[in-house]
mmCIF file of C-alpha atoms and ligand atoms in Angstrom:
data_model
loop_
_atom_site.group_PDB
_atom_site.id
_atom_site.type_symbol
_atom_site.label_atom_id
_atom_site.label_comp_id
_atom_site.label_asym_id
_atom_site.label_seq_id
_atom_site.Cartn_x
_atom_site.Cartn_y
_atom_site.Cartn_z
ATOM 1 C CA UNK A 1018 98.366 56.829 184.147
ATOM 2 C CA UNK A 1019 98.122 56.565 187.737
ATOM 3 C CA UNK A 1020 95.243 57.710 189.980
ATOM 4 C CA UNK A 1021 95.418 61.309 189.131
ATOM 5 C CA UNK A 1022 99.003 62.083 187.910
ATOM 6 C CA UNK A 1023 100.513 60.666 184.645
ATOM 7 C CA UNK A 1024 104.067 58.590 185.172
ATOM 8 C CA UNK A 1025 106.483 59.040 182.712
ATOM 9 C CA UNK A 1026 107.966 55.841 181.198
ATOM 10 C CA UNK A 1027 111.253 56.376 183.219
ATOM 11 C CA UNK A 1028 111.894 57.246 186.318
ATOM 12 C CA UNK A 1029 114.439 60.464 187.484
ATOM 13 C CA UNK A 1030 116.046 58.287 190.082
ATOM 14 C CA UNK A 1031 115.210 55.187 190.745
ATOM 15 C CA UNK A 1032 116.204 54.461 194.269
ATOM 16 C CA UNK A 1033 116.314 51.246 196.624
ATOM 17 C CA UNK A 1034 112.993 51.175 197.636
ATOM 18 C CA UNK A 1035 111.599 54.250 195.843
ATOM 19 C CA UNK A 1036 111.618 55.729 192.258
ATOM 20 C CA UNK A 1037 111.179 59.497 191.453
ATOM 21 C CA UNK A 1038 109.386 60.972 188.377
ATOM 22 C CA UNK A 1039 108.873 64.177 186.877
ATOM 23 C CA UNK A 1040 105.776 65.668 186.783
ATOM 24 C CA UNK A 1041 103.395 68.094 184.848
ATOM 25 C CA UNK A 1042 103.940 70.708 187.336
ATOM 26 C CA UNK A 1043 107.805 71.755 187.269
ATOM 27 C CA UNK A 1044 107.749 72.265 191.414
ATOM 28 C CA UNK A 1045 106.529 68.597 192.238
ATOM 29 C CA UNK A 1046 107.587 65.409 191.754
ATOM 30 C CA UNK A 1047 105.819 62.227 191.893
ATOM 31 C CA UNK A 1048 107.517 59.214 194.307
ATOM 32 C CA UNK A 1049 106.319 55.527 193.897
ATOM 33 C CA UNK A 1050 106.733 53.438 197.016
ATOM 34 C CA UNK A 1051 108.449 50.072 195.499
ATOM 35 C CA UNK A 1052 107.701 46.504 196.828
ATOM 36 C CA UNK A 1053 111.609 46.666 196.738
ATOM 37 C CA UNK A 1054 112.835 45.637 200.423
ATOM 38 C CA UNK A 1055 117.155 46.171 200.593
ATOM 39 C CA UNK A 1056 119.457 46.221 203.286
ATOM 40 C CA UNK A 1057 122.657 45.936 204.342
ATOM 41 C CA UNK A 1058 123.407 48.539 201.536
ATOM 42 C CA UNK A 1059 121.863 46.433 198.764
ATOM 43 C CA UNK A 1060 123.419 43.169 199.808
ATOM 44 C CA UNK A 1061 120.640 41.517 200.755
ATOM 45 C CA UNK A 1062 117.325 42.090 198.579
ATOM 46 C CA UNK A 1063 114.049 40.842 197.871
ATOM 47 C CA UNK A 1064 110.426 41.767 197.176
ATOM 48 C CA UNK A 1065 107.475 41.750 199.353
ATOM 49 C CA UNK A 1066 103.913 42.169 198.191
ATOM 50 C CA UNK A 1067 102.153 45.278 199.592
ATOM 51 C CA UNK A 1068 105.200 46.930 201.161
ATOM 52 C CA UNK A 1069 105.314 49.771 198.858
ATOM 53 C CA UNK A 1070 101.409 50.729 199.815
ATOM 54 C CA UNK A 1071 102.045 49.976 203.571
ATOM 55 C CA UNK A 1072 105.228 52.595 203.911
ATOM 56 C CA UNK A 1073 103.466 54.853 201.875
ATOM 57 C CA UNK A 1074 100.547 54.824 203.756
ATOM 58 C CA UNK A 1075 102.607 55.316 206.860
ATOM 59 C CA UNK A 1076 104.901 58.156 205.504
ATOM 60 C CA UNK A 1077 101.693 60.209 204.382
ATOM 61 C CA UNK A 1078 99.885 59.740 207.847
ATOM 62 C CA UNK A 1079 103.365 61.174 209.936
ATOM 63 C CA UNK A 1080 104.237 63.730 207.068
ATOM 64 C CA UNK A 1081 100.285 65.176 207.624
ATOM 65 C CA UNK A 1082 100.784 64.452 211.556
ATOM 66 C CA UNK A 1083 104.171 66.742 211.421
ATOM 67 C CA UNK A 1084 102.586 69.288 209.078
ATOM 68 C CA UNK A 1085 99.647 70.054 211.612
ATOM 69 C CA UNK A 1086 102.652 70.508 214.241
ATOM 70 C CA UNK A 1087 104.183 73.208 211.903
ATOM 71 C CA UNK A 1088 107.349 71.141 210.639
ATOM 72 C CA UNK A 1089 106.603 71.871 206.417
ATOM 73 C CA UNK A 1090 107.200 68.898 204.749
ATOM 74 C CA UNK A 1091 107.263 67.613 201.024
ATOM 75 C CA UNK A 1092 103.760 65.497 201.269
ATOM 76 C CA UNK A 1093 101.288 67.216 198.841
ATOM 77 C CA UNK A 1094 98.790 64.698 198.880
ATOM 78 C CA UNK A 1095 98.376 60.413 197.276
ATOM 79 C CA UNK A 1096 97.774 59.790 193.749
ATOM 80 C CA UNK A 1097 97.860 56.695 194.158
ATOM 81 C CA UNK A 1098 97.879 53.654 197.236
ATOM 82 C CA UNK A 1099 101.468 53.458 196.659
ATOM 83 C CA UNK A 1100 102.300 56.913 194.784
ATOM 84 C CA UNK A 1101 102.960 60.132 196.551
ATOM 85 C CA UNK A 1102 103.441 63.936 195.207
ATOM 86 C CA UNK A 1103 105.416 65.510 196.603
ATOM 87 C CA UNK A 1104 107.396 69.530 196.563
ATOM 88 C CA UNK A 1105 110.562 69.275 194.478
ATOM 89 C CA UNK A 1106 113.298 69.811 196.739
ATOM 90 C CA UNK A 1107 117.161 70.113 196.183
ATOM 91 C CA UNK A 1108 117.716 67.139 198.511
ATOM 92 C CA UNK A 1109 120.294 68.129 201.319
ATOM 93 C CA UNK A 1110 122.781 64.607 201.274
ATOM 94 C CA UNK A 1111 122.830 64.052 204.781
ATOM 95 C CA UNK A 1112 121.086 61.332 206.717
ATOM 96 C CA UNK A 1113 119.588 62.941 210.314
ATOM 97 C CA UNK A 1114 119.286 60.182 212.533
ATOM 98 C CA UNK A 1115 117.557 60.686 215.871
ATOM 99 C CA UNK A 1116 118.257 58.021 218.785
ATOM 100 C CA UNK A 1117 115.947 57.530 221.842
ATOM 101 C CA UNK A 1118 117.372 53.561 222.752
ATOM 102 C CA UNK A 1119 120.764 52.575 221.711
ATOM 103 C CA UNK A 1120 120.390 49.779 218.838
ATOM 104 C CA UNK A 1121 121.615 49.037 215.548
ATOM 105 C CA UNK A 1122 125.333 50.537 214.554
ATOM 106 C CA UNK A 1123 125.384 52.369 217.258
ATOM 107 C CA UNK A 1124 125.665 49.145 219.223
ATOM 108 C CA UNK A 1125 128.565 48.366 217.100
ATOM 109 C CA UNK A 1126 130.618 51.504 217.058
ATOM 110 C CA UNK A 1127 130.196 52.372 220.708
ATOM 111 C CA UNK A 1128 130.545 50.750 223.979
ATOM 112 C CA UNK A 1129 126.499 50.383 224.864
ATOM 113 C CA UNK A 1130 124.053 47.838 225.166
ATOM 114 C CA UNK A 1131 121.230 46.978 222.670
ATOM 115 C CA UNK A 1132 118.075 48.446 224.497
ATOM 116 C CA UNK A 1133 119.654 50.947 226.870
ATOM 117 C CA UNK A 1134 117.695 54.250 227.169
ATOM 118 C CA UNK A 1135 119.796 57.301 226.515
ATOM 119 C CA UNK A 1136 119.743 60.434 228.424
ATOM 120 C CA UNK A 1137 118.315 62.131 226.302
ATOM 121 C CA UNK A 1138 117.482 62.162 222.860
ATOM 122 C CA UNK A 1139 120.434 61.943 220.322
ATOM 123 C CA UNK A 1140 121.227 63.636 217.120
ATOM 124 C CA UNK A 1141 123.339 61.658 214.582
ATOM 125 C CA UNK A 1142 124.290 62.484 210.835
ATOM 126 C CA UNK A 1143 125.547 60.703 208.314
ATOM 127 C CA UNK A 1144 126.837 61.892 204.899
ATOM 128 C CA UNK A 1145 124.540 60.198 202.278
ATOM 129 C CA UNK A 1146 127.101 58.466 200.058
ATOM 130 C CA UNK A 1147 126.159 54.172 199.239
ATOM 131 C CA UNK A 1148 129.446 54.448 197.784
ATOM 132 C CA UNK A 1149 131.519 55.878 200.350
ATOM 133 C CA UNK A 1150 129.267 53.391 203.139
ATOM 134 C CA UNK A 1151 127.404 56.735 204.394
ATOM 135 C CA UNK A 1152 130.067 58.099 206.446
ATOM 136 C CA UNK A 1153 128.984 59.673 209.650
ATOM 137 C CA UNK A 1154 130.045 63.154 209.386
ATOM 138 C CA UNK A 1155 130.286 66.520 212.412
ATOM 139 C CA UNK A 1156 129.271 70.030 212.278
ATOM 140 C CA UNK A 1157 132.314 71.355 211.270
ATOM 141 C CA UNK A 1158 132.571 69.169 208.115
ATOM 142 C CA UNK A 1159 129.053 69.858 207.098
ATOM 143 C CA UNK A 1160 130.269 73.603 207.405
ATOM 144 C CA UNK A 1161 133.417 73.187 205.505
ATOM 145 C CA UNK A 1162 132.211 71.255 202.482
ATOM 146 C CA UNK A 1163 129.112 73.864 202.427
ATOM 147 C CA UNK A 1164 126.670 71.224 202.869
ATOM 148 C CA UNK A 1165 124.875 73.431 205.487
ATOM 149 C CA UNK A 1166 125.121 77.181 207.397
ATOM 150 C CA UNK A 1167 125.386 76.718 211.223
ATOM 151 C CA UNK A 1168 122.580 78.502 210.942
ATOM 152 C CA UNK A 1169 120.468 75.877 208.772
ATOM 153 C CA UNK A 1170 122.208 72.897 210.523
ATOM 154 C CA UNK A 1171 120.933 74.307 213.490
ATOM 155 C CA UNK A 1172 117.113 74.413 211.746
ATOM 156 C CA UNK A 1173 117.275 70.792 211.085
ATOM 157 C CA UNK A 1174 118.572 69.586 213.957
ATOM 158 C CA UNK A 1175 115.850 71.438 215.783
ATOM 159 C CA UNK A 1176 112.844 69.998 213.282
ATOM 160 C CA UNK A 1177 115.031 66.704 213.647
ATOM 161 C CA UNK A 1178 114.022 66.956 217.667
ATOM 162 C CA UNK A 1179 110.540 68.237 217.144
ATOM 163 C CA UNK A 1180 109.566 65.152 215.115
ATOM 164 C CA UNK A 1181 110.820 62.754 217.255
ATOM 165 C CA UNK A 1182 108.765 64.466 220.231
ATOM 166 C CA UNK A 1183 105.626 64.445 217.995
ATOM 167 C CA UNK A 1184 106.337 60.807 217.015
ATOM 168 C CA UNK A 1185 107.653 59.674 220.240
ATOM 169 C CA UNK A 1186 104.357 60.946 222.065
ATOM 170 C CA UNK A 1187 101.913 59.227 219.549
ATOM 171 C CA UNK A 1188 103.789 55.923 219.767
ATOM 172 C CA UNK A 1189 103.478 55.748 222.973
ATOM 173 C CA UNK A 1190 100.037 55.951 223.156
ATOM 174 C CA UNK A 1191 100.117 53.147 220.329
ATOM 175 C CA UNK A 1192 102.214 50.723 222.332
ATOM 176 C CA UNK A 1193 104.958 51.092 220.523
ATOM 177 C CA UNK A 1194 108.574 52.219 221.564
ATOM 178 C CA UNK A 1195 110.770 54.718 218.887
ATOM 179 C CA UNK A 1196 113.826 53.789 219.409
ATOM 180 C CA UNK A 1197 115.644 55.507 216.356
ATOM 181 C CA UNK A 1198 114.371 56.873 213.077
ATOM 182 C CA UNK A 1199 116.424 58.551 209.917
ATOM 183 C CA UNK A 1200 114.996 61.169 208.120
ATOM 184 C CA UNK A 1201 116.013 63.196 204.988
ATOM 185 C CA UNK A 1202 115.680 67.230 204.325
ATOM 186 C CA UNK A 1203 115.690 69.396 201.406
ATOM 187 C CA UNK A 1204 115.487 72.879 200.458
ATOM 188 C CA UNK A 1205 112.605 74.763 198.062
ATOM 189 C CA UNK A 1206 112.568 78.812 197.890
ATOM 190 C CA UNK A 1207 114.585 79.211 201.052
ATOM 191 C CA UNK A 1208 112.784 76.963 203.356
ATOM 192 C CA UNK A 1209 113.738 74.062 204.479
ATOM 193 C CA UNK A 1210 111.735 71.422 204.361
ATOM 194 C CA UNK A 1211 111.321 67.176 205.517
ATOM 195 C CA UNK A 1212 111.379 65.291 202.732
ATOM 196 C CA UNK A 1213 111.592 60.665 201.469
ATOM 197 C CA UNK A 1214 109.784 59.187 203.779
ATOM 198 C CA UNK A 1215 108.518 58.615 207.319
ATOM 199 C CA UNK A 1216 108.012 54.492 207.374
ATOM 200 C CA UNK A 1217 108.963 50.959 208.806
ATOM 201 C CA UNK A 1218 111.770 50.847 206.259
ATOM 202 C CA UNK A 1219 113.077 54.353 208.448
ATOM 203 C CA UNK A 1220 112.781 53.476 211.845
ATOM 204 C CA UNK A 1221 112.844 51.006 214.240
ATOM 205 C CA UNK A 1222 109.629 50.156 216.848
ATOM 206 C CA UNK A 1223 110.059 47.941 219.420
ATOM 207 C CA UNK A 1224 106.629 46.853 221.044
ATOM 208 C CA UNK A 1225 106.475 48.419 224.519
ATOM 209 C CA UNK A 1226 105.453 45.085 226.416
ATOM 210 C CA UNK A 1227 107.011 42.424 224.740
ATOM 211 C CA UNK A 1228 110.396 44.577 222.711
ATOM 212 C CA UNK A 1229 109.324 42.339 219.772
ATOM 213 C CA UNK A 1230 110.487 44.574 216.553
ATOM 214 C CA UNK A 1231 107.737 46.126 214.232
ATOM 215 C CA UNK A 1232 110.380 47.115 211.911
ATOM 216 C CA UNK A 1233 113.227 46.452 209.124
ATOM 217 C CA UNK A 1234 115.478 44.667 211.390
ATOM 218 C CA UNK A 1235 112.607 41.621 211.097
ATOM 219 C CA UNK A 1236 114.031 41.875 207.438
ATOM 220 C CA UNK A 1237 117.367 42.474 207.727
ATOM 221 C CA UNK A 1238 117.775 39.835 210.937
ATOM 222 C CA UNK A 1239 115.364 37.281 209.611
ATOM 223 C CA UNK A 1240 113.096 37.690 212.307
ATOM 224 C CA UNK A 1241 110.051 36.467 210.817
ATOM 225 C CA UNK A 1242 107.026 37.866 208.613
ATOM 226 C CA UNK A 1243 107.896 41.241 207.992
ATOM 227 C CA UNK A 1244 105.028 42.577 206.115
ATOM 228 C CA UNK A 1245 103.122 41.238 209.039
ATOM 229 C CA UNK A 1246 105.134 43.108 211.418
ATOM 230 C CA UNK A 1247 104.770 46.344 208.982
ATOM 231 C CA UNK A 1248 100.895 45.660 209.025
ATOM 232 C CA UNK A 1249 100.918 45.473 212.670
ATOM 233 C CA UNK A 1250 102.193 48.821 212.705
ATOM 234 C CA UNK A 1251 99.346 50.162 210.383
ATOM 235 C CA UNK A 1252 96.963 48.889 212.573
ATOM 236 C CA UNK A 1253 97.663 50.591 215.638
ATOM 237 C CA UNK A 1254 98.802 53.983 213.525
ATOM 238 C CA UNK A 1255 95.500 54.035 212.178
ATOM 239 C CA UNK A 1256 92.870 51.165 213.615
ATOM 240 C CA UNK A 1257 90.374 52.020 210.511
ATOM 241 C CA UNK A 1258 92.835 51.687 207.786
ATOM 242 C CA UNK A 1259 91.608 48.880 206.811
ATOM 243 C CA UNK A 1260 94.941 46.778 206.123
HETATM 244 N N1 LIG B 1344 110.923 65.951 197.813
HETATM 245 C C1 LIG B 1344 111.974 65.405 197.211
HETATM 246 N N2 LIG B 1344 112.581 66.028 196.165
HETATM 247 C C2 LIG B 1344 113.649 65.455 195.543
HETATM 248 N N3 LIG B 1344 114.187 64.255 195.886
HETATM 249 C C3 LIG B 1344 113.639 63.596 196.920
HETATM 250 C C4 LIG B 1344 112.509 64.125 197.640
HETATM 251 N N4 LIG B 1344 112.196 63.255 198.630
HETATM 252 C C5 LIG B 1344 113.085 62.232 198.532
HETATM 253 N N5 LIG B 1344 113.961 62.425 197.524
HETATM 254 C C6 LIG B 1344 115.049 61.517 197.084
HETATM 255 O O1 LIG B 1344 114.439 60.454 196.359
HETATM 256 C C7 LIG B 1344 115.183 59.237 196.509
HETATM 257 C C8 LIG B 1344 114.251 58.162 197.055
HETATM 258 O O2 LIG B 1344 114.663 56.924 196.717
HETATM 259 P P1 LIG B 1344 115.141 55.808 197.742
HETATM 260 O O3 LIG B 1344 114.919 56.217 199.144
HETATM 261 O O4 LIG B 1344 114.602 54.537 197.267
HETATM 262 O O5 LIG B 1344 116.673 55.756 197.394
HETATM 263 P P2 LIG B 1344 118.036 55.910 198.094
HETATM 264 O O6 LIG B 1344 117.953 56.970 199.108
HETATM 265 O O7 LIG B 1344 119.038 56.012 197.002
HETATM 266 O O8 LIG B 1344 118.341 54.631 198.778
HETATM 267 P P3 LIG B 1344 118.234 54.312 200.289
HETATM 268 O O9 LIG B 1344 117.358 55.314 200.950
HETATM 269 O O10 LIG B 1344 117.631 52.972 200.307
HETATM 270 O O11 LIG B 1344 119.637 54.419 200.785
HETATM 271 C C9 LIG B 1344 116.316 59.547 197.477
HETATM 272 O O12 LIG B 1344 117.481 59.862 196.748
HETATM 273 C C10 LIG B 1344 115.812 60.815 198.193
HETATM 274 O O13 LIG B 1344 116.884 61.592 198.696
HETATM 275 MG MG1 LIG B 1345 116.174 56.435 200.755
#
C-alpha cells in the first residue's frame, strides 16, 4: 500500500530510474520515481536519497503546467511523494528531443560549440532502443517502419514545440536557461498524448547568470552535489515547496 493506490509486488517494467505497475483500474498505471540515478546508458550508476520525490515533484508540476496550456498528458494526479498515476498509454519508442543551446551529443556529432544559441528551436528524434545506443532516426524512417503517420509525426512535433515555449517562458522568469529537454509520447483512444516524465534527469538548465548546470550533467560530469543542484531547481519552480 501506497498513499492511495495498492503496488503490486512486481513491477511491469522496471526501468532506469522508474518502475511501472499495474493498477486496479485497467486504463492507468502507477509509476514510482526511483532514487536510481544512471547515465551514460547504465554505465555509470548510483543512488541518491530524495531524487525519486524531487523529479517527481517536478514532472507533476510541468505535466499540470502543460495540461492548463491544452497539451493532454498522462499525469492523473500523486499517490504518493514519489508515486505518480498515470493514463496507460501504448508508448510511441521514439525519444523527441527539443534543442534551444547546442550542448551535450550534439556537441559531439556536429561542428558547434557548447553554449551557442541556435536559430531557432530544434527538433531531434531518436529511436528508443538501449540496445541499439538509441539511434537517431528521420521522418521518412519513422514512416517506413510505421512508427508514426506524417500526419501524427507532425502532432508531436508540434506539442514537442509548444512545450518547450511553455517551459522556455517560465524558466526564464525562474533564472534558469532550457537548453534541451527529451520527452516521450504515447497513444490512448486515438489521442496522442505526453507521457514519462518532465524532470532534471530530462533536461538540462543552465543558470542564466552564472551557466552553472542545474541538471544531470552535474551527475554524469561529476560536477558536484547533484541533489543539491536538483533542489535548487525545486526551489525556484515552486518557492513554497518546501524542499
Ligand atoms: N503513460 C505511460 N504508459 C505506459 N508506459 C509509460 C508511460 N509513461 C512512461 N512509460 C514508460 O515507462 C518506462 C519508465 O521507465 P524509465 O524511464 O526508468 O526507463 P527507461 O526509459 O527504460 O530508461 P531510460 O529512460 O533511463 O532510458 C519507460 O519505458 C517509458 O517509456
Ligand atoms: Mg526513461
Amino acid at each position: 500500500m501506497r498513499g492511495t493506490s495498492v503496488i503490486p509486488a512486481k513491477p511491469l517494467y522496471e526501468g532506469k530510474a522508474k518502475s511501472v505497475y499495474a493498477s486496479e483500474n485497467p486504463d492507468e498505471l502507477i509509476v514510482v520515481f526511483r532514487n536510481d540515478m544512471t547515465a551514460f546508458n547504465g554505465v555509470k550508476h548510483d543512488q541518491f536519497t530524495d531524487k525519486g520525490r524531487l523529479n517527481a515533484t517536478a514532472s507533476e508540476f510541468f505535466m499540470k503546467m502543460l495540461e492548463a496550456e491544452g497539451i493532454p498528458t498522462h499525469h492523473i494526479r500523486m499517490s504518493a511523494p514519489d508515486t505518480m498515476i498515470v493514463r496507460r498509454l501504448e508508448m510511441i519508442p521514439l525519444e523527441v528531443i527539443v534543442r534551444n543551446v547546442a550542448a551535450g551529443s550534439m556537441t559531439k556529432k556536429y561542428p558547434v560549440k557548447e553554449g551557442m544559441v541556435l536559430d531557432r528551436p530544434v527538433v531531434t528524434i531518436d529511436y528508443k532502443d538501449d540496445e541499439r545506443g538509441d539511434p537517431m532516426i528521420n521522418d521518412d524512417l519513422i514512416e517506413v517502419l510505421h512508427i508514426l503517420t506524417a500526419d501524427e509525426l507532425r502532432k508531436v512535433k508540434e506539442m514537442a514545440l509548444h512545450v518547450n515555449k511553455v517551459l522556455t517562458r517560465f524558466f526564464d522568469k525562474c533564472g534558469i536557461r532550457l537548453v534541451d529537454f527529451k520527452l516521450e509520447f504515447g497513444k490512448a483512444d486515438g489521442t496522442i498524448y505526453l507521457g514519462d516524465e518532465i524532470s532534471m534527469d530530462s533536461m538540462r538548465l543552465w543558470d542564466k547568470k552564472t551557466g552553472e548546470s542545474f541538471d544531470k550533467d552535474v551527475y554524469r560530469f561529476d560536477k558536484g552535489d547533484v541533489i543539491a543542484a536538483y533542489r535548487n531547481v525545486l526551489k525556484r519552480i515552486i518557492p513554497d515547496s518546501g524542499v
